C-alpha cells in the first residue's frame, strides 16, 4: 500500500469537508487512516489457497459446519464497513480428508479484508473451499449489517442482508442443503 498517497488523499478529504488538516485533533488522522486501511485490507495481499496446505485423514463423510464466524469488510461502493457472521459448511470428498476448522474462519477473513460486495465475498469463500478441498459440497451463508444502509441513504439500522453460495451436493440435493441449514440456524436458536 502506498501510505503517502493515502495520507495525501485523506488530507484532501479533510479539506473538502471543511476541516483544517493541521488542527491538533486530526493532525495525525491521515497517517492513522493509512495504517487502518492497511490492516482492514490485508486480504488483498493474501492467497486463501495457502491456508489449505495441510489436511487430515479423518475418514469423515458427514457435514462439517463452522458457524457464527464474525467478519468485517469495507463496501466497495461507499468505503463504509459491513459486518456480520459467516457460516461455512462442507462435506468432505471421497477420501474423507478434512482441513483444520480454523482454516474456514481464516478464509472468510482473507476475502472479507478487501473492498467487497457481500454477494462476491460469499461466493469467493465457497469457491476457495471448493477448490482447495474438492469436497462433495460447500455451503456458505453470510448475514451482515451494512453501515452504508444504516448511517446514510435509507437509514435502517439493524437491517441484515443474507447471502448464500451453494456448490456440489448442497446444490443438487435439497435434503442435504436443508440438513446443513438446520445445523446452522437451529443451532443458533438453541444457543449451542
Coordinates of N, CA and C in Angstrom, one line a residue:
X1 N 0.8 -1.2 0.0 CA 0.0 0.0 0.0 C 0.9 1.2 0.0
X2 N 0.4 2.2 -0.7 CA 1.2 3.5 -0.8 C 0.6 4.4 0.3
X3 N 1.3 4.4 1.4 CA 0.8 5.2 2.6 C 0.8 6.7 2.2
X4 N 1.8 7.1 1.5 CA 2.0 8.6 1.2 C 0.8 9.1 0.4
X5 N 0.4 8.3 -0.6 CA -0.8 8.7 -1.4 C -2.1 8.6 -0.6
X6 N -2.2 7.6 0.2 CA -3.4 7.5 1.1 C -3.5 8.8 2.0
X7 N -2.4 9.1 2.6 CA -2.3 10.2 3.5 C -2.7 11.5 2.8
X8 N -2.1 11.7 1.6 CA -2.4 12.8 0.8 C -3.9 12.9 0.4
X9 N -4.5 11.8 0.1 CA -5.9 11.7 -0.2 C -6.8 12.1 1.0
X10 N -6.4 11.6 2.2 CA -7.2 11.8 3.4 C -7.1 13.3 3.7
X11 N -5.9 13.9 3.5 CA -5.8 15.4 3.8 C -6.8 16.1 2.9
X12 N -6.9 15.7 1.6 CA -7.8 16.4 0.6 C -9.2 16.2 1.1
X13 N -9.6 15.0 1.6 CA -10.9 14.8 2.1 C -11.2 15.7 3.2
X14 N -10.3 15.8 4.2 CA -10.5 16.7 5.4 C -10.7 18.1 4.9
X15 N -9.9 18.6 4.0 CA -10.1 19.9 3.5 C -11.4 20.1 2.7
X16 N -11.8 19.0 2.0 CA -13.0 19.0 1.2 C -14.3 19.1 2.1
X17 N -14.2 18.6 3.3 CA -15.3 18.7 4.2 C -15.3 19.9 5.1
X18 N -14.2 20.7 4.9 CA -14.1 22.0 5.6 C -13.3 21.9 6.9
X19 N -12.5 20.9 7.1 CA -11.6 20.8 8.2 C -10.3 21.3 7.9
X20 N -9.5 21.6 9.0 CA -8.2 22.1 8.9 C -7.3 20.9 9.2
X21 N -6.6 20.3 8.2 CA -5.8 19.1 8.5 C -4.6 19.3 9.5
X22 N -4.4 20.6 9.8 CA -3.3 20.9 10.8 C -3.9 21.0 12.2
X23 N -5.2 20.9 12.4 CA -5.8 21.0 13.7 C -5.3 19.8 14.5
X24 N -5.0 20.1 15.8 CA -4.4 19.2 16.7 C -5.1 17.8 16.7
X25 N -6.4 17.8 16.8 CA -7.1 16.5 16.9 C -7.1 15.6 15.7
X26 N -6.8 16.2 14.5 CA -6.8 15.4 13.3 C -5.5 15.5 12.5
X27 N -4.5 16.1 13.2 CA -3.2 16.2 12.5 C -2.6 14.9 12.1
X28 N -2.8 13.9 12.9 CA -2.3 12.5 12.6 C -3.3 11.6 11.9
X29 N -4.5 12.1 11.7 CA -5.6 11.3 11.1 C -5.1 10.7 9.7
X30 N -4.5 11.4 8.8 CA -4.1 10.8 7.5 C -3.2 9.6 7.8
X31 N -2.3 9.7 8.7 CA -1.4 8.6 9.0 C -2.2 7.4 9.6
X32 N -3.1 7.7 10.5 CA -3.9 6.7 11.2 C -4.8 6.0 10.2
X33 N -5.4 6.7 9.2 CA -6.2 6.1 8.2 C -5.4 5.2 7.3
X34 N -4.2 5.6 6.9 CA -3.4 4.7 6.1 C -3.1 3.4 6.8
X35 N -2.8 3.5 8.1 CA -2.5 2.3 8.9 C -3.7 1.4 9.0
X36 N -4.9 2.1 9.2 CA -6.1 1.3 9.4 C -6.5 0.6 8.1
X37 N -6.3 1.3 7.0 CA -6.6 0.7 5.7 C -5.7 -0.5 5.4
X38 N -4.4 -0.4 5.7 CA -3.5 -1.5 5.5 C -4.0 -2.7 6.3
X39 N -4.4 -2.5 7.5 CA -4.9 -3.6 8.3 C -6.3 -4.2 7.8
X40 N -7.2 -3.3 7.5 CA -8.5 -3.7 7.1 C -8.5 -4.3 5.7
X41 N -7.6 -4.0 4.9 CA -7.5 -4.5 3.5 C -6.3 -5.5 3.3
X42 N -5.9 -6.1 4.4 CA -4.8 -7.1 4.4 C -5.0 -8.3 3.5
X43 N -6.3 -8.6 3.3 CA -6.6 -9.8 2.4 C -6.3 -9.6 1.0
X44 N -6.1 -8.3 0.6 CA -5.7 -8.1 -0.8 C -4.3 -8.7 -1.2
X45 N -3.5 -8.9 -0.1 CA -2.2 -9.4 -0.3 C -2.1 -10.9 0.1
X46 N -3.2 -11.5 0.3 CA -3.2 -12.9 0.8 C -3.8 -13.8 -0.2
X47 N -3.4 -15.1 -0.3 CA -3.9 -16.1 -1.2 C -4.5 -17.2 -0.3
X48 N -5.8 -17.3 -0.3 CA -6.5 -18.3 0.5 C -6.1 -19.7 0.3
X49 N -5.6 -20.0 -0.9 CA -5.2 -21.4 -1.1 C -4.1 -21.8 -0.2
X50 N -3.3 -20.9 0.2 CA -2.1 -21.2 1.1 C -2.6 -21.7 2.4
X51 N -3.8 -21.4 2.8 CA -4.3 -21.8 4.1 C -4.5 -23.3 4.2
X52 N -4.7 -23.9 3.0 CA -5.1 -25.3 3.0 C -4.0 -26.3 2.6
X53 N -2.8 -25.9 2.9 CA -1.7 -26.8 2.6 C -1.7 -28.1 3.4
X54 N -2.2 -28.0 4.6 CA -2.2 -29.2 5.5 C -3.7 -29.7 5.6
X55 N -3.8 -31.0 5.5 CA -5.2 -31.6 5.7 C -5.0 -32.8 6.6
X56 N -6.1 -33.4 7.0 CA -6.0 -34.5 7.9 C -6.9 -35.7 7.4
X57 N -6.3 -36.9 7.5 CA -7.1 -38.1 7.1 C -8.0 -38.4 8.3
X58 N -9.3 -38.1 8.1 CA -10.3 -38.3 9.2 C -11.4 -39.3 8.9
X59 N -11.4 -39.8 7.7 CA -12.4 -40.7 7.2 C -13.8 -40.1 7.5
X60 N -13.9 -38.8 7.3 CA -15.2 -38.1 7.6 C -16.0 -38.0 6.3
X61 N -17.2 -38.4 6.4 CA -18.1 -38.3 5.2 C -19.4 -37.6 5.6
X62 N -19.4 -36.9 6.7 CA -20.6 -36.1 7.1 C -20.4 -34.6 7.0
X63 N -21.4 -33.9 7.2 CA -21.3 -32.4 7.1 C -20.5 -31.8 8.2
X64 N -19.6 -30.9 7.8 CA -18.8 -30.2 8.8 C -19.3 -28.7 8.7
X65 N -19.6 -28.2 9.8 CA -20.1 -26.8 9.9 C -19.3 -25.9 10.9
X66 N -18.9 -24.8 10.4 CA -18.4 -23.8 11.4 C -19.3 -22.6 11.2
X67 N -20.0 -22.2 12.3 CA -20.9 -21.2 12.1 C -20.6 -20.0 13.1
X68 N -21.2 -18.9 12.8 CA -21.1 -17.7 13.6 C -19.6 -17.2 13.6
X69 N -19.0 -17.2 12.4 CA -17.7 -16.6 12.2 C -17.8 -15.1 12.0
X70 N -17.4 -14.3 12.9 CA -17.5 -12.9 12.8 C -16.6 -12.4 11.7
X71 N -17.1 -11.4 10.9 CA -16.3 -10.8 9.9 C -16.6 -9.3 9.8
X72 N -15.6 -8.6 9.3 CA -15.8 -7.1 9.0 C -15.2 -6.9 7.6
X73 N -15.8 -6.1 6.8 CA -15.4 -5.8 5.5 C -15.7 -4.3 5.2
X74 N -15.2 -3.9 4.0 CA -15.5 -2.5 3.6 C -16.2 -2.6 2.2
X75 N -17.4 -1.9 2.2 CA -18.2 -1.9 1.0 C -17.4 -1.1 -0.1
X76 N -17.3 -1.7 -1.3 CA -16.5 -1.0 -2.3 C -17.3 0.2 -2.9
X77 N -18.6 0.3 -2.6 CA -19.3 1.4 -3.2 C -19.2 2.7 -2.4
X78 N -19.1 2.6 -1.0 CA -19.0 3.8 -0.2 C -17.8 3.8 0.8
X79 N -17.0 2.8 0.8 CA -15.9 2.6 1.7 C -16.3 2.6 3.1
X80 N -17.5 2.2 3.4 CA -18.1 2.1 4.7 C -18.1 0.6 5.1
X81 N -18.0 0.3 6.4 CA -17.9 -1.1 6.9 C -19.3 -1.8 6.7
X82 N -19.2 -3.1 6.5 CA -20.3 -4.0 6.8 C -19.7 -5.2 7.6
X83 N -20.6 -5.7 8.4 CA -20.1 -6.7 9.4 C -21.2 -7.7 9.7
X84 N -20.8 -8.9 10.1 CA -21.8 -9.9 10.5 C -21.2 -11.2 10.8
X85 N -21.9 -12.2 10.4 CA -21.5 -13.6 10.7 C -21.5 -14.4 9.4
X86 N -20.5 -15.3 9.3 CA -20.4 -16.2 8.2 C -20.6 -17.6 8.7
X87 N -21.2 -18.5 8.0 CA -21.4 -19.9 8.3 C -20.9 -20.7 7.1
X88 N -20.0 -21.6 7.4 CA -19.4 -22.4 6.3 C -19.6 -23.9 6.6
X89 N -20.2 -24.5 5.6 CA -20.4 -26.0 5.7 C -19.8 -26.7 4.5
X90 N -19.2 -27.9 4.7 CA -18.8 -28.7 3.6 C -18.9 -30.2 3.9
X91 N -19.0 -31.0 2.9 CA -19.0 -32.4 3.0 C -17.7 -32.9 2.4
X92 N -16.8 -33.5 3.2 CA -15.5 -33.9 2.7 C -15.7 -34.8 1.5
X93 N -14.6 -34.8 0.6 CA -14.7 -35.6 -0.6 C -14.6 -37.1 -0.3
X94 N -14.5 -37.9 -1.3 CA -14.5 -39.4 -1.2 C -13.4 -39.9 -0.2
X95 N -12.3 -39.2 -0.2 CA -11.2 -39.6 0.7 C -11.4 -39.4 2.2
X96 N -12.4 -38.5 2.5 CA -12.7 -38.3 3.9 C -11.7 -37.3 4.6
X97 N -10.8 -36.7 3.8 CA -9.9 -35.7 4.4 C -10.6 -34.4 4.7
X98 N -10.1 -33.8 5.8 CA -10.7 -32.6 6.3 C -9.6 -31.6 6.5
X99 N -10.0 -30.3 6.6 CA -9.0 -29.3 6.9 C -9.1 -28.9 8.4
X100 N -8.2 -28.2 8.9 CA -8.3 -27.7 10.3 C -9.5 -26.6 10.2
X101 N -10.3 -26.7 11.2 CA -11.5 -25.8 11.1 C -11.2 -24.3 11.1
X102 N -10.0 -24.0 11.7 CA -9.7 -22.6 11.7 C -9.4 -22.1 10.3
X103 N -9.1 -23.0 9.4 CA -8.8 -22.6 8.0 C -10.1 -22.0 7.4
X104 N -11.3 -22.4 7.8 CA -12.5 -21.9 7.2 C -12.7 -20.5 7.7
X105 N -12.4 -20.2 9.0 CA -12.6 -18.9 9.5 C -11.5 -17.9 8.9
X106 N -10.3 -18.4 8.7 CA -9.3 -17.6 8.1 C -9.6 -17.3 6.6
X107 N -10.2 -18.2 5.9 CA -10.6 -18.0 4.6 C -11.7 -16.9 4.5
X108 N -12.6 -16.8 5.4 CA -13.6 -15.7 5.5 C -12.8 -14.4 5.7
X109 N -11.8 -14.4 6.6 CA -11.0 -13.2 6.8 C -10.3 -12.7 5.6
X110 N -9.6 -13.7 4.9 CA -8.8 -13.3 3.7 C -9.7 -12.5 2.7
X111 N -10.9 -13.0 2.4 CA -11.8 -12.3 1.4 C -12.5 -11.2 2.0
X112 N -12.8 -11.2 3.3 CA -13.5 -10.0 3.9 C -12.6 -8.8 4.0
X113 N -11.3 -9.0 4.1 CA -10.3 -7.9 4.3 C -9.9 -7.4 2.9
X114 N -10.9 -7.1 2.1 CA -10.7 -6.5 0.8 C -11.9 -5.5 0.6
X115 N -11.8 -4.6 -0.4 CA -13.0 -3.9 -0.8 C -14.0 -4.9 -1.4
X116 N -15.2 -4.9 -0.9 CA -16.1 -6.1 -1.2 C -17.5 -5.7 -1.5
X117 N -18.2 -6.6 -2.1 CA -19.6 -6.7 -2.1 C -19.9 -8.0 -1.3
X118 N -21.0 -8.0 -0.5 CA -21.3 -9.2 0.3 C -21.5 -10.4 -0.6
X119 N -22.2 -10.2 -1.8 CA -22.5 -11.3 -2.7 C -21.2 -12.0 -3.2
X120 N -20.3 -11.1 -3.6 CA -19.0 -11.6 -4.1 C -18.2 -12.3 -3.0
X121 N -18.2 -11.7 -1.8 CA -17.5 -12.3 -0.7 C -18.0 -13.7 -0.4
X122 N -19.3 -13.9 -0.3 CA -19.9 -15.2 -0.1 C -19.4 -16.2 -1.1
X123 N -19.5 -15.8 -2.4 CA -19.1 -16.7 -3.5 C -17.6 -17.1 -3.4
X124 N -16.8 -16.1 -3.1 CA -15.3 -16.3 -3.1 C -14.9 -17.3 -2.0
X125 N -15.6 -17.2 -0.8 CA -15.3 -18.2 0.3 C -15.7 -19.6 -0.2
X126 N -16.9 -19.7 -0.8 CA -17.4 -21.0 -1.2 C -16.4 -21.6 -2.3
X127 N -16.0 -20.7 -3.2 CA -15.1 -21.2 -4.3 C -13.8 -21.6 -3.8
X128 N -13.2 -20.9 -2.8 CA -11.9 -21.2 -2.2 C -12.0 -22.5 -1.5
X129 N -13.0 -22.8 -0.7 CA -13.1 -24.1 0.0 C -13.3 -25.2 -1.1
X130 N -14.1 -24.9 -2.1 CA -14.4 -25.9 -3.1 C -13.1 -26.3 -3.8
X131 N -12.3 -25.3 -4.2 CA -11.1 -25.5 -5.0 C -10.0 -26.2 -4.1
X132 N -9.9 -25.8 -2.9 CA -8.9 -26.3 -2.0 C -9.1 -27.7 -1.5
X133 N -10.4 -28.0 -1.2 CA -10.7 -29.3 -0.5 C -11.3 -30.4 -1.5
X134 N -11.8 -29.9 -2.6 CA -12.5 -30.8 -3.5 C -13.5 -31.6 -2.7
X135 N -14.4 -30.9 -2.0 CA -15.4 -31.6 -1.2 C -16.6 -32.1 -2.1
X136 N -17.5 -32.8 -1.5 CA -18.7 -33.2 -2.3 C -19.6 -32.0 -2.4
X137 N -19.6 -31.1 -1.4 CA -20.4 -29.9 -1.4 C -19.9 -28.8 -0.5
X138 N -20.3 -27.6 -0.8 CA -19.9 -26.5 0.0 C -21.2 -25.6 0.1
X139 N -21.4 -25.0 1.3 CA -22.5 -24.1 1.5 C -22.0 -23.0 2.4
X140 N -22.1 -21.7 2.0 CA -21.7 -20.6 2.7 C -22.9 -19.7 2.9
X141 N -23.2 -19.2 4.1 CA -24.3 -18.3 4.3 C -23.7 -17.1 5.1
X142 N -24.0 -15.9 4.7 CA -23.5 -14.7 5.4 C -24.6 -13.8 5.7
X143 N -24.6 -13.3 6.9 CA -25.6 -12.3 7.4 C -24.8 -11.1 7.8
X144 N -25.2 -9.9 7.3 CA -24.4 -8.7 7.6 C -25.2 -7.4 7.7
X145 N -24.8 -6.5 8.5 CA -25.4 -5.2 8.5 C -24.4 -4.3 7.8
X146 N -24.9 -3.4 6.9 CA -24.1 -2.6 6.1 C -24.3 -1.1 6.6
X147 N -23.2 -0.5 7.0 CA -23.3 0.9 7.5 C -23.7 1.9 6.4
X148 N -23.5 1.5 5.2 CA -23.9 2.4 4.1 C -25.5 2.5 4.1
X149 N -26.1 1.5 4.6 CA -27.6 1.5 4.7 C -28.0 2.0 6.1
X150 N -27.2 1.8 7.1 CA -27.5 2.2 8.5 C -27.3 3.7 8.7
X151 N -26.2 4.2 8.3 CA -25.8 5.6 8.6 C -26.3 6.6 7.6
X152 N -26.6 6.2 6.4 CA -26.9 7.1 5.3 C -28.0 6.5 4.4
X153 N -28.4 7.1 3.4 CA -29.4 6.6 2.5 C -30.7 6.3 3.2
X154 N -31.1 5.1 3.2 CA -32.4 4.7 3.8 C -32.4 4.8 5.4
X155 N -31.2 4.8 6.0 CA -31.0 4.8 7.4 C -31.9 3.8 8.1
X156 N -31.6 2.5 7.9 CA -32.3 1.4 8.5 C -31.4 0.6 9.4
X157 N -31.0 1.1 10.6 CA -30.1 0.3 11.5 C -30.7 -1.1 11.8
X158 N -29.9 -2.1 11.9 CA -30.3 -3.4 12.2 C -30.8 -4.2 11.1
X159 N -31.0 -3.6 9.9 CA -31.4 -4.4 8.7 C -30.2 -5.3 8.3
X160 N -30.5 -6.6 8.2 CA -29.5 -7.6 7.8 C -29.7 -8.0 6.3
X161 N -28.6 -8.2 5.7 CA -28.6 -8.8 4.3 C -28.0 -10.2 4.5
X162 N -28.7 -11.1 3.9 CA -28.3 -12.5 3.9 C -28.0 -13.0 2.5
X163 N -26.8 -13.6 2.3 CA -26.4 -14.2 1.0 C -26.0 -15.6 1.2
X164 N -26.1 -16.4 0.2 CA -25.6 -17.8 0.2 C -24.9 -18.1 -1.1
X165 N -24.0 -19.0 -0.9 CA -23.3 -19.6 -2.1 C -23.4 -21.1 -1.9
X166 N -23.8 -21.8 -2.9 CA -24.1 -23.3 -2.8 C -23.4 -24.0 -3.9
X167 N -22.6 -25.0 -3.5 CA -21.8 -25.8 -4.5 C -22.1 -27.3 -4.3
X168 N -22.0 -28.1 -5.4 CA -21.9 -29.5 -5.3 C -23.2 -30.1 -4.7
X169 N -23.0 -31.1 -3.8 CA -24.1 -31.8 -3.2 C -25.2 -30.9 -2.6
X170 N -24.8 -29.8 -2.0 CA -25.8 -28.9 -1.4 C -26.7 -28.3 -2.5
X171 N -26.1 -28.1 -3.6 CA -26.9 -27.6 -4.8 C -27.8 -28.6 -5.4
X172 N -27.3 -29.8 -5.5 CA -28.0 -30.9 -6.2 C -29.1 -31.6 -5.3
X173 N -28.9 -31.6 -4.0 CA -29.8 -32.3 -3.1 C -30.4 -31.4 -2.1
X174 N -31.7 -31.1 -2.2 CA -32.4 -30.2 -1.3 C -32.4 -30.7 0.1
X175 N -32.5 -32.0 0.3 CA -32.5 -32.6 1.7 C -31.1 -32.3 2.3
X176 N -30.0 -32.5 1.6 CA -28.7 -32.2 2.2 C -28.5 -30.8 2.5
X177 N -29.0 -29.9 1.6 CA -29.0 -28.5 1.9 C -29.8 -28.1 3.1
X178 N -31.0 -28.7 3.2 CA -31.8 -28.4 4.4 C -31.2 -28.9 5.7
X179 N -30.5 -30.0 5.6 CA -29.8 -30.5 6.8 C -28.7 -29.5 7.3
X180 N -28.0 -29.0 6.3 CA -26.9 -28.0 6.6 C -27.5 -26.8 7.2
X181 N -28.6 -26.3 6.6 CA -29.2 -25.0 7.0 C -29.8 -25.2 8.5
X182 N -30.3 -26.4 8.7 CA -30.8 -26.7 10.1 C -29.7 -26.7 11.1
X183 N -28.5 -27.3 10.7 CA -27.4 -27.2 11.6 C -26.9 -25.8 11.9
X184 N -27.0 -25.0 10.9 CA -26.6 -23.6 11.0 C -27.6 -22.8 11.9
X185 N -28.8 -22.8 11.5 CA -29.8 -21.9 12.1 C -30.5 -22.5 13.3
X186 N -30.7 -23.8 13.4 CA -31.3 -24.3 14.6 C -30.3 -24.3 15.8
X187 N -29.1 -24.4 15.5 CA -28.0 -24.3 16.5 C -28.0 -22.9 17.1
X188 N -28.2 -21.9 16.2 CA -28.2 -20.6 16.7 C -29.4 -20.3 17.7
X189 N -30.6 -20.9 17.3 CA -31.8 -20.7 18.1 C -31.7 -21.4 19.5
X190 N -31.0 -22.5 19.5 CA -30.9 -23.3 20.7 C -29.8 -22.9 21.6
X191 N -28.9 -22.0 21.0 CA -27.8 -21.5 21.8 C -26.6 -22.5 21.9
X192 N -26.6 -23.5 21.1 CA -25.5 -24.5 21.1 C -24.2 -23.8 20.8

